[in-house]
mmCIF file of C-alpha atoms and ligand atoms in Angstrom:
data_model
loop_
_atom_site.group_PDB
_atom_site.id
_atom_site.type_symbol
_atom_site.label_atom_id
_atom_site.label_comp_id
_atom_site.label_asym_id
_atom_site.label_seq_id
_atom_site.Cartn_x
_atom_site.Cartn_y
_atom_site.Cartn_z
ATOM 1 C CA UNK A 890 111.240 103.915 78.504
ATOM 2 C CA UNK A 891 113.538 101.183 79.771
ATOM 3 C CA UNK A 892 111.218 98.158 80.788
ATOM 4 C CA UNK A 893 111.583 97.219 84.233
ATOM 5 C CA UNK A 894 112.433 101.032 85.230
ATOM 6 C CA UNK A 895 109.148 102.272 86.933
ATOM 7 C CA UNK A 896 110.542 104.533 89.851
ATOM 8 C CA UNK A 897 110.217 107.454 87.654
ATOM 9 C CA UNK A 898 106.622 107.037 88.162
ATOM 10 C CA UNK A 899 106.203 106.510 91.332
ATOM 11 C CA UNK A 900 106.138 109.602 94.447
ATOM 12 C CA UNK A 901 108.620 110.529 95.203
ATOM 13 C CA UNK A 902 107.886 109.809 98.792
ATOM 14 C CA UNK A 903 107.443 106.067 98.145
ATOM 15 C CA UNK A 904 110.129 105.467 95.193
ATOM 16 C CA UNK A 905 112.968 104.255 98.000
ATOM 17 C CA UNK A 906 110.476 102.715 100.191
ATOM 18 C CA UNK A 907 110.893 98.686 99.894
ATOM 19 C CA UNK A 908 108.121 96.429 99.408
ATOM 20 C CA UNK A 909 107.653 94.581 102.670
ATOM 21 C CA UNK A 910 109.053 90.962 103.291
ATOM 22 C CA UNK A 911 107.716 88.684 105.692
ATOM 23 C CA UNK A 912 110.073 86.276 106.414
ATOM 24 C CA UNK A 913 109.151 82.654 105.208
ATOM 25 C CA UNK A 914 110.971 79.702 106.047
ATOM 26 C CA UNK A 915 110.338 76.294 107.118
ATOM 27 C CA UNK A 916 110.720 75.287 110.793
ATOM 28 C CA UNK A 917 109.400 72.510 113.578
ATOM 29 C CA UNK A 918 109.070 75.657 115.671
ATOM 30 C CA UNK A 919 106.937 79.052 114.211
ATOM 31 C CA UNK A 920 107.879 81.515 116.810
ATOM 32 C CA UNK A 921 108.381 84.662 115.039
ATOM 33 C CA UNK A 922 105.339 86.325 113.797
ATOM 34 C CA UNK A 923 103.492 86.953 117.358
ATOM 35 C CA UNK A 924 100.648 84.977 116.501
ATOM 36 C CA UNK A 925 98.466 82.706 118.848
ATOM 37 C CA UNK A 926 99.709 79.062 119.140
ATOM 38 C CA UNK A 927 96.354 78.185 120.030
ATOM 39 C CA UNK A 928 93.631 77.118 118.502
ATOM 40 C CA UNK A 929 90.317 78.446 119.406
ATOM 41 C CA UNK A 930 87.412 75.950 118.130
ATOM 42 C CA UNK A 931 90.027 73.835 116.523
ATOM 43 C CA UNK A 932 87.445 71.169 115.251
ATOM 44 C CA UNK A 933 85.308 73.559 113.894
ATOM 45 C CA UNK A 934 86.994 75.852 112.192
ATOM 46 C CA UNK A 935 89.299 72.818 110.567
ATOM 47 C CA UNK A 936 86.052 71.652 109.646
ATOM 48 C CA UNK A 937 84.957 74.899 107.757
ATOM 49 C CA UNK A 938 88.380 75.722 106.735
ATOM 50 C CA UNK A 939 91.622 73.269 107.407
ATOM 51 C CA UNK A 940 93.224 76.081 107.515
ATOM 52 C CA UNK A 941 95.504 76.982 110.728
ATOM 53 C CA UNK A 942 93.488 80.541 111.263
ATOM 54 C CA UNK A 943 95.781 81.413 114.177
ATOM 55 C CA UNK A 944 98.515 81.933 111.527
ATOM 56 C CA UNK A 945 99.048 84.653 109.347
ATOM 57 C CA UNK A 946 97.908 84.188 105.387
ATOM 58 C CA UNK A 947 100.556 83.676 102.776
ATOM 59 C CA UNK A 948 101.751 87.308 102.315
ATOM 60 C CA UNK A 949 102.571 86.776 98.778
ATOM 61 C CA UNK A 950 99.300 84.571 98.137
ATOM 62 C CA UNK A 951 101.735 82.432 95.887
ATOM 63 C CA UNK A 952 99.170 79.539 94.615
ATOM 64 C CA UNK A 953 96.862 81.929 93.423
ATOM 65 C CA UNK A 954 99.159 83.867 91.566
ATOM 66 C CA UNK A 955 100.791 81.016 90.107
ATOM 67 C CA UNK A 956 97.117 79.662 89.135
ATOM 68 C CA UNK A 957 96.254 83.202 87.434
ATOM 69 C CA UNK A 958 99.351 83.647 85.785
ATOM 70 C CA UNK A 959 99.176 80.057 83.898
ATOM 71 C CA UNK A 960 95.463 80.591 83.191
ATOM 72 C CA UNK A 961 96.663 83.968 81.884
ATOM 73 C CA UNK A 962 99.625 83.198 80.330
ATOM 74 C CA UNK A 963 101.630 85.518 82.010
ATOM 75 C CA UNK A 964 104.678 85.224 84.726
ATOM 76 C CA UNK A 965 103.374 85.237 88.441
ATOM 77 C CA UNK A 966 105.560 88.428 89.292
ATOM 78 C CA UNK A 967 103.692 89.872 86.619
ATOM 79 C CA UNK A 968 100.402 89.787 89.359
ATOM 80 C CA UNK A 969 99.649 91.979 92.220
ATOM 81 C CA UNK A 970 96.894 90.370 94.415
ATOM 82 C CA UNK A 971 94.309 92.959 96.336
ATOM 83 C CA UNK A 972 91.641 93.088 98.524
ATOM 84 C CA UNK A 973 88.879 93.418 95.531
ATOM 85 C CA UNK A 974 90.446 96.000 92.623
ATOM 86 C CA UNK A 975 89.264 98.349 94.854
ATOM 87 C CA UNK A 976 92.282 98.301 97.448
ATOM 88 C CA UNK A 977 94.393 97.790 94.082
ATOM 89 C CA UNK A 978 92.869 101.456 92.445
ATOM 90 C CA UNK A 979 93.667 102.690 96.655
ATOM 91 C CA UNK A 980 97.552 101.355 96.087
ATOM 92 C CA UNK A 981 98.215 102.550 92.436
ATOM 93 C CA UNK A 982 97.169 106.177 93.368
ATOM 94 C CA UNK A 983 99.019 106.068 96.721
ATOM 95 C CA UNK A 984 102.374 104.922 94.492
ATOM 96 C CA UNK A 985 101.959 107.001 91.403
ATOM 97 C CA UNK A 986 99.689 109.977 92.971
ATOM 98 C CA UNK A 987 97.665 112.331 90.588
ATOM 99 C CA UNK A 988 96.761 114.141 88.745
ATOM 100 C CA UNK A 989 93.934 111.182 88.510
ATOM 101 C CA UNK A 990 92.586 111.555 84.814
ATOM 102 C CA UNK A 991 89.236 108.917 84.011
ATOM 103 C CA UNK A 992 86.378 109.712 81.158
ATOM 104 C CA UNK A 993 83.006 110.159 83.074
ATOM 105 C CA UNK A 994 80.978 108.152 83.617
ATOM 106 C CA UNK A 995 82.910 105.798 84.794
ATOM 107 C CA UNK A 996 83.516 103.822 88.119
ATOM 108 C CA UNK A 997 82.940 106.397 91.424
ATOM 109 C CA UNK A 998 85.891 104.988 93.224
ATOM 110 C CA UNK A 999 88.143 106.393 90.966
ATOM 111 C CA UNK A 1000 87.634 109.584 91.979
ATOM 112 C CA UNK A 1001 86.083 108.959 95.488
ATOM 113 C CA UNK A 1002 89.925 107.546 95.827
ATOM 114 C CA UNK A 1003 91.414 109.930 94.661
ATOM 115 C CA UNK A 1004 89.752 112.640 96.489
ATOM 116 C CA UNK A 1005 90.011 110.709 99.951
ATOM 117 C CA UNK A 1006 94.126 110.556 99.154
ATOM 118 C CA UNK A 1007 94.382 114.361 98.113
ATOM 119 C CA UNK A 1008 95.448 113.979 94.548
ATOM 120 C CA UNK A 1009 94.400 115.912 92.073
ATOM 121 C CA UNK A 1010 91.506 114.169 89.651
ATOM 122 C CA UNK A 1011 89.940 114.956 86.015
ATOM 123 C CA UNK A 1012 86.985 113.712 84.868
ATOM 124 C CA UNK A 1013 86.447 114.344 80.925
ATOM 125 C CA UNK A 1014 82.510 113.731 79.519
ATOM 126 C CA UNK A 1015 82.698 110.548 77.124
ATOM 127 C CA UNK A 1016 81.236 110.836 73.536
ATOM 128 C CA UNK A 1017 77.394 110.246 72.806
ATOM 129 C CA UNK A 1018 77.843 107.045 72.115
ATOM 130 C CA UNK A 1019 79.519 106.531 75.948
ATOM 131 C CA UNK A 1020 82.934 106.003 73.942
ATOM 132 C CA UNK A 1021 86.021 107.488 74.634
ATOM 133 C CA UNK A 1022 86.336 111.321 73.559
ATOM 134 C CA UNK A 1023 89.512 110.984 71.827
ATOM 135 C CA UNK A 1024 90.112 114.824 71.089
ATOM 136 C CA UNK A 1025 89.069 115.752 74.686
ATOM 137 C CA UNK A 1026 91.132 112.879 76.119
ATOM 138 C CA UNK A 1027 94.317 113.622 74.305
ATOM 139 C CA UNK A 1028 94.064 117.311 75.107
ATOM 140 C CA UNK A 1029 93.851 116.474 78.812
ATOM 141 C CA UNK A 1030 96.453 114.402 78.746
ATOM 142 C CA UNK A 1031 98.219 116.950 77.120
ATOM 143 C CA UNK A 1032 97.541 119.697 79.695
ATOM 144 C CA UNK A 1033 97.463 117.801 82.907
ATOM 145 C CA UNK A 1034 100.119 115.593 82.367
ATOM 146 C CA UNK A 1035 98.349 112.391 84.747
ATOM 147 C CA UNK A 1036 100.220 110.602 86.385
ATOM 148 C CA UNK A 1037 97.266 107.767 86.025
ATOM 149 C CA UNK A 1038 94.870 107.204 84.043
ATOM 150 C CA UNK A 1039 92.157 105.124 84.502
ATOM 151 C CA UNK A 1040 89.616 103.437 81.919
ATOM 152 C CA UNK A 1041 87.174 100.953 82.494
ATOM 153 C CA UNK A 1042 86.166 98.775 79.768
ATOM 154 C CA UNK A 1043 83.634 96.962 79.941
ATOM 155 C CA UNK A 1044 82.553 100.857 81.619
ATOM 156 C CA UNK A 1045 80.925 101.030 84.556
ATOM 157 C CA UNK A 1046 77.658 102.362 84.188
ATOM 158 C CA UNK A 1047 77.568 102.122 80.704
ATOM 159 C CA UNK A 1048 78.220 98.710 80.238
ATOM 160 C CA UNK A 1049 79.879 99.334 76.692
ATOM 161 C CA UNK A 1050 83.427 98.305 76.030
ATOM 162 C CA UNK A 1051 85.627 101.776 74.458
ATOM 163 C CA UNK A 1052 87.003 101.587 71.015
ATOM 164 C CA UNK A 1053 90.252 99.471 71.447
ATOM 165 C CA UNK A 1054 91.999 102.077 69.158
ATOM 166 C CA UNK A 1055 91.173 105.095 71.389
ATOM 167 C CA UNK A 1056 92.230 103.559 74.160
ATOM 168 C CA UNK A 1057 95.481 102.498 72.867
ATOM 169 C CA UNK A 1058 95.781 106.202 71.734
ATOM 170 C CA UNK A 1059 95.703 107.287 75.018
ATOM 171 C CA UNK A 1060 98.764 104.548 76.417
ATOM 172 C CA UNK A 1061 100.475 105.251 73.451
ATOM 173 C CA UNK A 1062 100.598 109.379 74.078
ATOM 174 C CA UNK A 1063 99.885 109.219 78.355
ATOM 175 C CA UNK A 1064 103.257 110.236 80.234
ATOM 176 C CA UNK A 1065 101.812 107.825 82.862
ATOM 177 C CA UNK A 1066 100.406 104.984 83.843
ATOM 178 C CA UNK A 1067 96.898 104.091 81.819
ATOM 179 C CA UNK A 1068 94.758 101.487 83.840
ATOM 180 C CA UNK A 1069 91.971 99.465 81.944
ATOM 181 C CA UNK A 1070 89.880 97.772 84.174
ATOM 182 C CA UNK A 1071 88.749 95.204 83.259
ATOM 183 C CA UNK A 1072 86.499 93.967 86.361
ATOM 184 C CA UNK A 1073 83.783 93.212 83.420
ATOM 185 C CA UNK A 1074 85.647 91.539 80.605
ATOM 186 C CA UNK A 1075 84.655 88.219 81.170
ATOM 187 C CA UNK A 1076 81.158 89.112 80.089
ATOM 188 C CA UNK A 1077 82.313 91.220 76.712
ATOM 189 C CA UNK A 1078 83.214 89.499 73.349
ATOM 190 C CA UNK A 1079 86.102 91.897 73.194
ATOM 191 C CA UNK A 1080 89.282 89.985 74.546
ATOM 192 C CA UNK A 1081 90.731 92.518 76.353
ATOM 193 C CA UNK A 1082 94.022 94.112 77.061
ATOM 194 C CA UNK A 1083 96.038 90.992 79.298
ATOM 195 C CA UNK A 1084 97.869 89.603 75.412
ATOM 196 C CA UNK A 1085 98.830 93.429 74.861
ATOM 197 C CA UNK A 1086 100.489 93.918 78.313
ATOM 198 C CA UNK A 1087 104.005 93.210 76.673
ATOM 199 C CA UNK A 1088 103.660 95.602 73.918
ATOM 200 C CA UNK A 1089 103.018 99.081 75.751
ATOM 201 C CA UNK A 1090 105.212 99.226 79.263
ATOM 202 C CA UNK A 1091 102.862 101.857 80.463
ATOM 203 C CA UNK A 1092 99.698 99.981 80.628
ATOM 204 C CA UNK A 1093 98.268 97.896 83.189
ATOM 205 C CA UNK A 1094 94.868 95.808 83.528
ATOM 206 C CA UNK A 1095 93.112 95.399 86.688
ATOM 207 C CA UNK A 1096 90.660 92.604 87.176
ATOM 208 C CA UNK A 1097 88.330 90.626 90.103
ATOM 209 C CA UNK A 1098 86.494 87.683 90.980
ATOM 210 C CA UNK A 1099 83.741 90.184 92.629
ATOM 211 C CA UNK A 1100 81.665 89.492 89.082
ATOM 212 C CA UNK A 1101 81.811 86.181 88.567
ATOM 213 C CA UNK A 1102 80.596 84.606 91.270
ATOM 214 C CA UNK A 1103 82.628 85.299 94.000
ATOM 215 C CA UNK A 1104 82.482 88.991 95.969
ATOM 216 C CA UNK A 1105 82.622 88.841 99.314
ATOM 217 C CA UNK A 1106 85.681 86.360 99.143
ATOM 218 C CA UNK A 1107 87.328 90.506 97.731
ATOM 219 C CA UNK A 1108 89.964 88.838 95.461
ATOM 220 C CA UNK A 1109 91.323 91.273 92.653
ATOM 221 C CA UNK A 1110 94.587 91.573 91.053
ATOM 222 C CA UNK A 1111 96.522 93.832 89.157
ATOM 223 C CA UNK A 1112 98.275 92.729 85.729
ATOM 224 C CA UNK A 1113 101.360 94.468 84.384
ATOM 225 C CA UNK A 1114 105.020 94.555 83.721
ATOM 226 C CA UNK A 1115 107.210 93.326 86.693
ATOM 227 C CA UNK A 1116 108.845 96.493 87.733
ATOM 228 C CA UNK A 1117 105.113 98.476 87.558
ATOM 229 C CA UNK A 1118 103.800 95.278 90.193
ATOM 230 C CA UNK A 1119 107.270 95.826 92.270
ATOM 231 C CA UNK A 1120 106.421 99.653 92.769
ATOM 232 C CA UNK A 1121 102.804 99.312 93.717
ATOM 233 C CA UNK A 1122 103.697 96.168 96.049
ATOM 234 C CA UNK A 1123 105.887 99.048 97.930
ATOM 235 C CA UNK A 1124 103.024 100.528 99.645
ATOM 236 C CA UNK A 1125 100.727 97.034 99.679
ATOM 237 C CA UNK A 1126 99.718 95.772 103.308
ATOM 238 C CA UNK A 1127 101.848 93.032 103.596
ATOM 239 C CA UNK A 1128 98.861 90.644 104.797
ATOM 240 C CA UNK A 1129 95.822 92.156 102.537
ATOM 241 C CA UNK A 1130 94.518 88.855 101.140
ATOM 242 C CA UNK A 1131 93.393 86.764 103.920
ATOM 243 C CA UNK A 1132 94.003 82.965 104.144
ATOM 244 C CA UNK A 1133 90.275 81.818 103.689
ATOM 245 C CA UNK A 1134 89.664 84.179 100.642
ATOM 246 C CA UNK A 1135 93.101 82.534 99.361
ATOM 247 C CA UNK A 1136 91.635 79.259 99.739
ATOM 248 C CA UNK A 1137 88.612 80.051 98.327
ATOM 249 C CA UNK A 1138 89.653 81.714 95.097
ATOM 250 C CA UNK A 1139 91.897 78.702 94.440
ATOM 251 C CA UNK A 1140 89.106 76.261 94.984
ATOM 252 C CA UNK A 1141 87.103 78.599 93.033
ATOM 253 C CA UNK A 1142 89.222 79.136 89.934
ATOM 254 C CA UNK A 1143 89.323 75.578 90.175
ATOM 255 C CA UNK A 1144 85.972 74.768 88.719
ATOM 256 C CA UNK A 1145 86.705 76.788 85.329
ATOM 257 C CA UNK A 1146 83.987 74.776 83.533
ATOM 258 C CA UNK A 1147 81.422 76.394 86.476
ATOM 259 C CA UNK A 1148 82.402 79.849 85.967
ATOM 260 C CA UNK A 1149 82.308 80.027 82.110
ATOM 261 C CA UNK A 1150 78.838 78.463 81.930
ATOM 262 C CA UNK A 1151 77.340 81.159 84.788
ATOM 263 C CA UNK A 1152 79.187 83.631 82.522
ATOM 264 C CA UNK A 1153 77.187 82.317 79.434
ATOM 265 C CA UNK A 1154 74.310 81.717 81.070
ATOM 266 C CA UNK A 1155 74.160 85.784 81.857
ATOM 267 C CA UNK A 1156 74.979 87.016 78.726
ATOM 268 C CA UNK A 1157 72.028 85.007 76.736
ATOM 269 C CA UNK A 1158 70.226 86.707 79.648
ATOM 270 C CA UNK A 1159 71.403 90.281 78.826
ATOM 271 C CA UNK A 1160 70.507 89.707 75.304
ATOM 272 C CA UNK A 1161 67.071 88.538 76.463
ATOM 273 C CA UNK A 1162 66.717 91.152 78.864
ATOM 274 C CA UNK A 1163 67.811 93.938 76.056
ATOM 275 C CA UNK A 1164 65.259 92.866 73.960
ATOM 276 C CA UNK A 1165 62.422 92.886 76.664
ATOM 277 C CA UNK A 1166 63.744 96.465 77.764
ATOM 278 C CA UNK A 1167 64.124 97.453 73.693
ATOM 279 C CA UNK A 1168 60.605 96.474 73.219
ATOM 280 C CA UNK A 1169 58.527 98.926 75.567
ATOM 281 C CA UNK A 1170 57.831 102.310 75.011
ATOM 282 C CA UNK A 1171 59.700 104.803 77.268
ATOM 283 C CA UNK A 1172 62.716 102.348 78.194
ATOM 284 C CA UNK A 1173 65.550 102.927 76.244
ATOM 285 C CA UNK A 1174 68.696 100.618 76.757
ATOM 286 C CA UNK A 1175 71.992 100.677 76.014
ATOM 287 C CA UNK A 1176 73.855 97.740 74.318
ATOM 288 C CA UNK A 1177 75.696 96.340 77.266
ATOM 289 C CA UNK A 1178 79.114 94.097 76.902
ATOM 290 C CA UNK A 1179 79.136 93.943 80.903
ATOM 291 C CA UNK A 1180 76.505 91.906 83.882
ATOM 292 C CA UNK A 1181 74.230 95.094 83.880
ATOM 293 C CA UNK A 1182 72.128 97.176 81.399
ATOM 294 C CA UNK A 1183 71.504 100.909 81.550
ATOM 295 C CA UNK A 1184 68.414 102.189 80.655
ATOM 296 C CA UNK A 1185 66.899 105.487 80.339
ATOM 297 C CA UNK A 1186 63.528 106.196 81.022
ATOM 298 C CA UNK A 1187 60.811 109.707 81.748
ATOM 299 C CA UNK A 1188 61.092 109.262 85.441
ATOM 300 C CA UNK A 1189 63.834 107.485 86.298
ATOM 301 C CA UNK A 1190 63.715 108.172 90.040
ATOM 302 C CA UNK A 1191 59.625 107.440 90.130
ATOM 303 C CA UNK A 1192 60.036 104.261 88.704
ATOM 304 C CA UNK A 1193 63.100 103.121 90.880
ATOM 305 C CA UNK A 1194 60.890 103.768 93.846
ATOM 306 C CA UNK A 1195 58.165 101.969 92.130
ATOM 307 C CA UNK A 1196 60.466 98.625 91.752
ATOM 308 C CA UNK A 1197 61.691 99.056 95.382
ATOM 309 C CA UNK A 1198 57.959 98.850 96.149
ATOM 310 C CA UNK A 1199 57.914 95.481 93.861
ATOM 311 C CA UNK A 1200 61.208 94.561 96.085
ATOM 312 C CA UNK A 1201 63.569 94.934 93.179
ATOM 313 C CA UNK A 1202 66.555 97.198 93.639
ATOM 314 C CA UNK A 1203 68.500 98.710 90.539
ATOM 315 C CA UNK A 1204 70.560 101.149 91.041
ATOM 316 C CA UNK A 1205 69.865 104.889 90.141
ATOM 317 C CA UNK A 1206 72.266 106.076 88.357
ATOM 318 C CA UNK A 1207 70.551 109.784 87.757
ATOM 319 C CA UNK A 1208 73.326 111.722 89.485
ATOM 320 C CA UNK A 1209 75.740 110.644 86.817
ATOM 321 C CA UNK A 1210 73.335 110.312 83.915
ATOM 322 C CA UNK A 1211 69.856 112.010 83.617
ATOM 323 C CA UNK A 1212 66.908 109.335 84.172
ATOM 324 C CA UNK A 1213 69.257 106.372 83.929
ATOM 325 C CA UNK A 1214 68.843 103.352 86.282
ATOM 326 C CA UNK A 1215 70.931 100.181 86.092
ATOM 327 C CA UNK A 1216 69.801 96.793 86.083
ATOM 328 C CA UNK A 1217 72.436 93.701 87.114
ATOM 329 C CA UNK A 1218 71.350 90.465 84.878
ATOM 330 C CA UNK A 1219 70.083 88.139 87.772
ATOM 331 C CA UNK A 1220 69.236 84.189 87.398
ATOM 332 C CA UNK A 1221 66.108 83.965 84.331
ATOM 333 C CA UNK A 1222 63.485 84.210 87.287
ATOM 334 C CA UNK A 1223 64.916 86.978 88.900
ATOM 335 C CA UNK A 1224 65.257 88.522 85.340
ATOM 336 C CA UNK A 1225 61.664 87.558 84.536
ATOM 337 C CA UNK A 1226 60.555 88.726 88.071
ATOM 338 C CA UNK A 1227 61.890 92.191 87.297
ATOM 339 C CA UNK A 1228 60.163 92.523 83.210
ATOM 340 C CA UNK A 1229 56.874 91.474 84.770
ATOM 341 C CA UNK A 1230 57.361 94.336 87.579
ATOM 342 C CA UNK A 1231 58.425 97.018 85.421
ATOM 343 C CA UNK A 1232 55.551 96.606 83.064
ATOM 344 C CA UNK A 1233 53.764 97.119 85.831
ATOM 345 C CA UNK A 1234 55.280 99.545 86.856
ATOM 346 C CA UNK A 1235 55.090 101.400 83.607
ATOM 347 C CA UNK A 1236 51.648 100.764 83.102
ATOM 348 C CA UNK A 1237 52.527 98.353 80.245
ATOM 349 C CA UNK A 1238 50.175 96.133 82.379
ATOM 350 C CA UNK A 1239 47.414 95.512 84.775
HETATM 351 N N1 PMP B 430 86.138 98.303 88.766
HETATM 352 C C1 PMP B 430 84.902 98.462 88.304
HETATM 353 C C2 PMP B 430 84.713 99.035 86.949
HETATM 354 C C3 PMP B 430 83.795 98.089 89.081
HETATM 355 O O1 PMP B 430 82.551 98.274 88.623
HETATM 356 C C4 PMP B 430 84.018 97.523 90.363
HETATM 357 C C5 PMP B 430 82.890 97.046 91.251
HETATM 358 N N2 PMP B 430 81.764 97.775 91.255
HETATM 359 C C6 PMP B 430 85.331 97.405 90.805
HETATM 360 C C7 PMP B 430 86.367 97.785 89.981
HETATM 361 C C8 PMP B 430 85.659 96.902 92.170
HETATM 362 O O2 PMP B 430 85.525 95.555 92.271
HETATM 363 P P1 PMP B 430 86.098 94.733 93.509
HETATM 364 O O3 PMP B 430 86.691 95.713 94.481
HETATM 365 O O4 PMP B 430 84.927 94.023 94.066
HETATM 366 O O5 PMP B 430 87.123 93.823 92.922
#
């Protein structure tokens, strides 16, 4: 395909629409957008802020693109900002539409999106080693011809990271768009997808702050080729990214040296955790290249209601895999809070 030329994937209902432009431009006089002139609690909110919160945000969120794309090595148009990856994975299957095509088990939303927007959706069972099925893959890419696909690597629940051959197997022979989120990949010793961007048009990678250190600002972006972020800007909202979270991200991304050592710091305490999990009888773990572990146990629904009793929520992930909860890697006490609970709990001790 001709780089740049995306349209053909898009819906046809959105591939004329226009991605919309607030105006910008400099004036003594801001008249024009119908917001407040006033400032309610002006002292305060400068104080917590400094930033005018009667305006609109920066539409195009500009700094923090620029800041991403130079820590990325990428160009800025090459960067579509969202409210969390979430509203991104919301956006890509409004613009491209299904069939939706994702190994399970992967990330809910995927589907739960896909569902809420009326487009078709295909989960296919991974292997037994949670990697990508490559035959099964391939065939329904064959048959169903997605329009997206969607692969999450580090996965979410499995934590592991899929064969970097099978998934470039799937770009290579997918029609569509293929999608590897990466909302883990700071955690895995793989180095993911962003330096292969320019090699396979059809590929994107989607990524967030949400898992290092800063959720509830919702700050995720999409990565890809400049005419793929031009059609899924069409159907963005043209203020999604509000100014604080803006600010916040910036001042965030900032303090690199911060974010690398909590990112250290929780992978020695996966490994520690995996070994404390390996070690008693009846918990079974998988290797994890993400912030979680899954582990399988007898009774996995007993002994989550067991740690809520200890007042430690997992999640339990049974519905997708049988007996499995999942554990997030917490600060060492929190960790160690946890290992001393579920012995208990599994009557490993008094
Ligand atoms: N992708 C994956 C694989 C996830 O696990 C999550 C969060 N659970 C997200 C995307 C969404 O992250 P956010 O919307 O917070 O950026």
């Amino acid at each position: 395909m001709n780089k740049g030329d995306y349209s053909k994937y898009t819906k046809r209902s959105i591939r004329s629409l226009q991605p919309y432009q607030a105006k910008e431009m400099p004036c003594k006089v801001k008249l024009d957008a119908n917001e407040s002139p006033y400032r309610p609690l002006e002292e305060t909110m400068d104080k917590l802020s400094g930033i005018p919160l009667n305006r609109y945000p920066d539409p195009g969120a500009k700094e923090l693109r620029k800041t991403i794309a130079r820590d990325l090595k990428i160009a800025p148009d090459e960067i579509l900002m969202g409210n969390g990856s979430d509203e991104l994975i919301y956006y890509l299957i409004i613009a491209f539409g299904g069939p939706v095509l994702f190994p399970v088990p992967t990330f809910s939303m995927y589907g739960i999106i896909s569902r809420a927007l009326g487009e078709e959706h295909i989960g296919i069972p991974l292997d037994k080693d949670f990697d990508i099925d490559t035959g099964k893959m391939l065939a329904a890419v064959k048959k169903h011809k997605p329009k997206l696909v969607f692969l999450s690597s580090p996965n979410n629940p499995t934590g592991n990271c899929f064969s970097s051959d099978r998934i470039l197997k799937i770009v290579e022979q997918a029609k569509g768009i293929v999608v590897v989120d990466e909302a883990y990949q700071p955690f895995s010793s793989d180095k993911g997808f962003v330096p292969l961007l320019k090699d396979y048009p059809n590929m994107a990678v989607l990524r967030t702050l949400s898992k290092i250190g800063f959720a509830a600002l919702r700050v995720g972006f999409l990565l890809g080729d400049k005419g793929l972020v031009r059609e899924v800007n069409k159907v963005r909202l043209p203020f999604n990214l509000n100014a604080l979270s803006q600010a916040a991200a910036l001042e965030g991304l900032r303090d690199r040296r911060a974010i690398q050592s909590h990112v250290k710091a929780i992978a020695s305490e996966r490994g520690r955790m995996f070994r404390e999990l390996d070690a008693m009888p009846g918990i079974n773990p998988y290797p994890s290249e993400a912030n979680f572990i899954l582990f399988s146990t007898d009774n996995a629904h007993a002994l989550y209601l067991k740690l809520i009793r200890s007042g430690i929520l997992v999640r339990d992930m049974s519905g997708a895999i049988r007996n499995a909860l999942r554990v997030t890697i917490g600060t060492p006490e929190q960790n160690n809070f946890f290992i001393e609970a579920l012995k208990k709990a599994t009557g490993r001790k008094k």
